[in-house]
Amino acid sequence: MEVPYSSKYTTDGLFAANIIHFLYALHMIPAVQQSVQHKLSGAITLQTSQGEQITTYLHELPILDKDKMDLIGKKLYQLSAQILLGDCYEIALSRAKDSNSEIMDFFRHIRNACAHNGRFLITKNINRLAKWRDKEIDKKLDGTPLFDFFAVGDALLFLRDVEQHLLSDESAWQLEKAEN
């Protein structure tokens, strides 16, 4: 039975803002795909650091076949997850005094894969266990695609588990008090 994600995760959690932005991005991908297919008008204007503006128009994009659109959608989901995980890793790291745990080591490897074009880059032997649920990261994953090992949907489950770990009384992690 599919349960709506909102009932599984609070909207005021440690990673809530990042997750909400991620989910909005995921919901926009099908809208963009459908708009391209129907050649709807739309413009995006980007400001450069050189004082110029670059405007692109949706109706000027070529119509792509379904296979190419599906591949673009898949890549957008993966890139959105990479951004989400990278941002949340920095939040967790900045809030934790002690980051020596299986889940944090796992998170570090996931974040590194996100930062290396979605591929694991494990240049040294792994001395400590990097584990989350039934998944373990080891040297054999070096060079392999992150999303062959870790599903885009795993990002949400993983972040929920990290937050529970951070806030757990049993955790060795100590959260720093937020500065006001």
mmCIF file of C-alpha atoms in Angstrom:
data_model
loop_
_atom_site.group_PDB
_atom_site.id
_atom_site.type_symbol
_atom_site.label_atom_id
_atom_site.label_comp_id
_atom_site.label_asym_id
_atom_site.label_seq_id
_atom_site.Cartn_x
_atom_site.Cartn_y
_atom_site.Cartn_z
ATOM 1 C CA MET A 1 0.000 0.000 0.000
ATOM 2 C CA GLU A 2 1.401 3.362 -1.007
ATOM 3 C CA VAL A 3 1.441 5.913 1.780
ATOM 4 C CA PRO A 4 1.735 9.616 0.967
ATOM 5 C CA TYR A 5 5.202 10.855 1.905
ATOM 6 C CA SER A 6 3.785 13.766 3.917
ATOM 7 C CA SER A 7 2.413 11.294 6.451
ATOM 8 C CA LYS A 8 5.885 9.781 6.862
ATOM 9 C CA TYR A 9 7.918 12.960 7.334
ATOM 10 C CA THR A 10 7.234 16.152 9.199
ATOM 11 C CA THR A 11 7.419 19.414 7.317
ATOM 12 C CA ASP A 12 9.459 21.029 10.089
ATOM 13 C CA GLY A 13 12.286 18.495 10.288
ATOM 14 C CA LEU A 14 15.999 19.165 9.948
ATOM 15 C CA PHE A 15 15.980 18.591 6.177
ATOM 16 C CA ALA A 16 12.391 19.761 5.545
ATOM 17 C CA ALA A 17 13.141 22.824 3.401
ATOM 18 C CA ASN A 18 15.521 20.854 1.183
ATOM 19 C CA ILE A 19 13.068 17.976 0.818
ATOM 20 C CA ILE A 20 10.212 20.319 -0.049
ATOM 21 C CA HIS A 21 12.339 21.986 -2.765
ATOM 22 C CA PHE A 22 13.353 18.555 -4.073
ATOM 23 C CA LEU A 23 9.736 17.370 -4.251
ATOM 24 C CA TYR A 24 8.677 20.548 -6.059
ATOM 25 C CA ALA A 25 11.470 19.975 -8.599
ATOM 26 C CA LEU A 26 10.339 16.380 -9.125
ATOM 27 C CA HIS A 27 6.752 17.477 -9.647
ATOM 28 C CA MET A 28 7.848 20.067 -12.204
ATOM 29 C CA ILE A 29 9.651 17.557 -14.439
ATOM 30 C CA PRO A 30 6.470 15.977 -15.900
ATOM 31 C CA ALA A 31 5.021 19.467 -16.421
ATOM 32 C CA VAL A 32 8.101 20.484 -18.395
ATOM 33 C CA GLN A 33 8.024 17.247 -20.382
ATOM 34 C CA GLN A 34 4.365 17.734 -21.254
ATOM 35 C CA SER A 35 4.919 21.405 -22.128
ATOM 36 C CA VAL A 36 7.713 20.531 -24.545
ATOM 37 C CA GLN A 37 5.509 17.948 -26.246
ATOM 38 C CA HIS A 38 2.739 20.500 -26.710
ATOM 39 C CA LYS A 39 5.091 23.384 -27.561
ATOM 40 C CA LEU A 40 3.550 25.661 -24.950
ATOM 41 C CA SER A 41 5.063 29.102 -24.629
ATOM 42 C CA GLY A 42 7.298 29.828 -21.687
ATOM 43 C CA ALA A 43 10.476 31.744 -21.046
ATOM 44 C CA ILE A 44 13.313 31.490 -18.560
ATOM 45 C CA THR A 45 15.574 34.488 -18.055
ATOM 46 C CA LEU A 46 18.896 34.108 -16.285
ATOM 47 C CA GLN A 47 20.953 37.010 -15.009
ATOM 48 C CA THR A 48 24.720 36.711 -15.547
ATOM 49 C CA SER A 49 27.461 38.127 -13.327
ATOM 50 C CA GLN A 50 28.411 40.294 -16.331
ATOM 51 C CA GLY A 51 25.212 42.339 -16.209
ATOM 52 C CA GLU A 52 23.629 40.526 -19.138
ATOM 53 C CA GLN A 53 20.457 38.486 -19.315
ATOM 54 C CA ILE A 54 20.034 35.232 -21.211
ATOM 55 C CA THR A 55 16.499 34.256 -22.123
ATOM 56 C CA THR A 56 15.504 30.856 -23.452
ATOM 57 C CA TYR A 57 12.070 30.019 -24.761
ATOM 58 C CA LEU A 58 10.413 26.681 -24.235
ATOM 59 C CA HIS A 59 8.706 26.780 -27.649
ATOM 60 C CA GLU A 60 12.122 26.974 -29.353
ATOM 61 C CA LEU A 61 13.286 23.660 -27.914
ATOM 62 C CA PRO A 62 13.152 20.704 -30.289
ATOM 63 C CA ILE A 63 10.477 18.082 -29.809
ATOM 64 C CA LEU A 64 12.170 14.938 -28.552
ATOM 65 C CA ASP A 65 10.927 11.399 -28.871
ATOM 66 C CA LYS A 66 9.530 9.595 -25.835
ATOM 67 C CA ASP A 67 12.730 7.620 -25.137
ATOM 68 C CA LYS A 68 14.824 10.800 -25.039
ATOM 69 C CA MET A 69 12.253 12.559 -22.855
ATOM 70 C CA ASP A 70 12.187 9.595 -20.465
ATOM 71 C CA LEU A 71 15.993 9.683 -20.247
ATOM 72 C CA ILE A 72 15.949 13.434 -19.556
ATOM 73 C CA GLY A 73 13.317 12.888 -16.850
ATOM 74 C CA LYS A 74 15.394 10.122 -15.258
ATOM 75 C CA LYS A 75 18.506 12.324 -15.284
ATOM 76 C CA LEU A 76 16.580 15.251 -13.777
ATOM 77 C CA TYR A 77 15.313 13.022 -10.951
ATOM 78 C CA GLN A 78 18.857 11.833 -10.289
ATOM 79 C CA LEU A 79 20.361 15.334 -10.399
ATOM 80 C CA SER A 80 17.645 16.610 -8.063
ATOM 81 C CA ALA A 81 18.439 13.783 -5.629
ATOM 82 C CA GLN A 82 22.175 14.540 -5.888
ATOM 83 C CA ILE A 83 21.574 18.192 -5.005
ATOM 84 C CA LEU A 84 19.251 17.251 -2.156
ATOM 85 C CA LEU A 85 21.698 14.756 -0.651
ATOM 86 C CA GLY A 86 24.675 17.086 -1.028
ATOM 87 C CA ASP A 87 22.885 19.961 0.683
ATOM 88 C CA CYS A 88 21.538 17.781 3.476
ATOM 89 C CA TYR A 89 24.957 16.247 4.115
ATOM 90 C CA GLU A 90 26.353 19.711 4.780
ATOM 91 C CA ILE A 91 23.451 20.495 7.116
ATOM 92 C CA ALA A 92 23.964 17.264 9.052
ATOM 93 C CA LEU A 93 27.725 17.744 9.207
ATOM 94 C CA SER A 94 27.429 21.323 10.440
ATOM 95 C CA ARG A 95 24.965 20.306 13.169
ATOM 96 C CA ALA A 96 26.825 17.241 14.445
ATOM 97 C CA LYS A 97 29.750 17.298 16.852
ATOM 98 C CA ASP A 98 30.621 13.635 16.309
ATOM 99 C CA SER A 99 30.267 12.152 12.843
ATOM 100 C CA ASN A 100 31.828 8.725 13.446
ATOM 101 C CA SER A 101 28.990 6.318 12.794
ATOM 102 C CA GLU A 102 28.012 3.786 10.136
ATOM 103 C CA ILE A 103 25.246 5.998 8.805
ATOM 104 C CA MET A 104 27.448 9.110 8.638
ATOM 105 C CA ASP A 105 30.185 7.194 6.815
ATOM 106 C CA PHE A 106 27.509 5.923 4.426
ATOM 107 C CA PHE A 107 26.241 9.502 3.999
ATOM 108 C CA ARG A 108 29.780 10.751 3.256
ATOM 109 C CA HIS A 109 30.194 8.189 0.449
ATOM 110 C CA ILE A 110 26.750 9.002 -0.965
ATOM 111 C CA ARG A 111 27.557 12.728 -0.892
ATOM 112 C CA ASN A 112 30.905 12.104 -2.580
ATOM 113 C CA ALA A 113 29.201 10.119 -5.332
ATOM 114 C CA CYS A 114 26.750 13.008 -5.793
ATOM 115 C CA ALA A 115 29.694 15.393 -6.149
ATOM 116 C CA HIS A 116 31.468 13.139 -8.680
ATOM 117 C CA ASN A 117 28.868 13.062 -11.442
ATOM 118 C CA GLY A 118 26.749 10.424 -9.728
ATOM 119 C CA ARG A 119 29.546 7.830 -9.492
ATOM 120 C CA PHE A 120 31.286 6.395 -6.490
ATOM 121 C CA LEU A 121 34.893 7.530 -6.108
ATOM 122 C CA ILE A 122 36.535 5.385 -3.462
ATOM 123 C CA THR A 123 40.274 5.915 -3.694
ATOM 124 C CA LYS A 124 41.245 4.467 -0.318
ATOM 125 C CA ASN A 125 40.366 1.280 1.493
ATOM 126 C CA ILE A 126 37.325 1.712 3.684
ATOM 127 C CA ASN A 127 38.403 1.182 7.280
ATOM 128 C CA ARG A 128 35.025 1.634 8.957
ATOM 129 C CA LEU A 129 31.704 0.109 8.029
ATOM 130 C CA ALA A 130 29.603 2.443 5.896
ATOM 131 C CA LYS A 131 26.128 0.983 6.249
ATOM 132 C CA TRP A 132 22.486 1.957 6.026
ATOM 133 C CA ARG A 133 19.696 -0.603 6.411
ATOM 134 C CA ASP A 134 20.684 -3.536 4.150
ATOM 135 C CA LYS A 135 23.172 -1.534 2.073
ATOM 136 C CA GLU A 136 26.929 -1.436 2.620
ATOM 137 C CA ILE A 137 29.472 0.607 0.729
ATOM 138 C CA ASP A 138 32.808 -1.007 -0.038
ATOM 139 C CA LYS A 139 35.732 -0.555 -2.431
ATOM 140 C CA LYS A 140 34.001 -2.687 -5.104
ATOM 141 C CA LEU A 141 31.583 0.193 -5.752
ATOM 142 C CA ASP A 142 34.394 2.464 -6.977
ATOM 143 C CA GLY A 143 33.446 3.884 -10.376
ATOM 144 C CA THR A 144 29.905 2.494 -10.376
ATOM 145 C CA PRO A 145 26.820 4.707 -10.776
ATOM 146 C CA LEU A 146 25.265 5.835 -7.498
ATOM 147 C CA PHE A 147 21.735 5.182 -8.739
ATOM 148 C CA ASP A 148 22.486 1.590 -9.691
ATOM 149 C CA PHE A 149 23.092 1.064 -5.952
ATOM 150 C CA PHE A 150 20.820 3.670 -4.347
ATOM 151 C CA ALA A 151 17.369 4.504 -5.750
ATOM 152 C CA VAL A 152 16.232 8.112 -6.064
ATOM 153 C CA GLY A 153 13.429 7.291 -3.618
ATOM 154 C CA ASP A 154 16.002 5.984 -1.132
ATOM 155 C CA ALA A 155 17.125 9.588 -0.650
ATOM 156 C CA LEU A 156 13.933 10.411 1.247
ATOM 157 C CA LEU A 157 14.023 7.270 3.394
ATOM 158 C CA PHE A 158 17.708 7.761 4.090
ATOM 159 C CA LEU A 159 17.307 11.395 5.158
ATOM 160 C CA ARG A 160 14.467 10.426 7.473
ATOM 161 C CA ASP A 161 16.709 7.780 9.056
ATOM 162 C CA VAL A 162 19.614 10.230 9.373
ATOM 163 C CA GLU A 163 17.385 12.758 11.086
ATOM 164 C CA GLN A 164 16.032 10.138 13.479
ATOM 165 C CA HIS A 165 19.608 9.100 14.212
ATOM 166 C CA LEU A 166 20.663 12.705 14.828
ATOM 167 C CA LEU A 167 17.789 13.323 17.203
ATOM 168 C CA SER A 168 17.901 9.961 18.967
ATOM 169 C CA ASP A 169 18.874 9.800 22.632
ATOM 170 C CA GLU A 170 20.762 6.598 21.839
ATOM 171 C CA SER A 171 22.846 8.279 19.170
ATOM 172 C CA ALA A 172 26.440 9.272 19.784
ATOM 173 C CA TRP A 173 25.696 12.430 17.802
ATOM 174 C CA GLN A 174 25.284 15.659 19.675
ATOM 175 C CA LEU A 175 23.523 18.435 17.872
ATOM 176 C CA GLU A 176 24.942 21.879 18.304
ATOM 177 C CA LYS A 177 22.436 24.460 19.477
ATOM 178 C CA ALA A 178 21.259 26.585 16.622
ATOM 179 C CA GLU A 179 22.591 30.116 16.775
ATOM 180 C CA ASN A 180 19.907 32.747 16.908
#
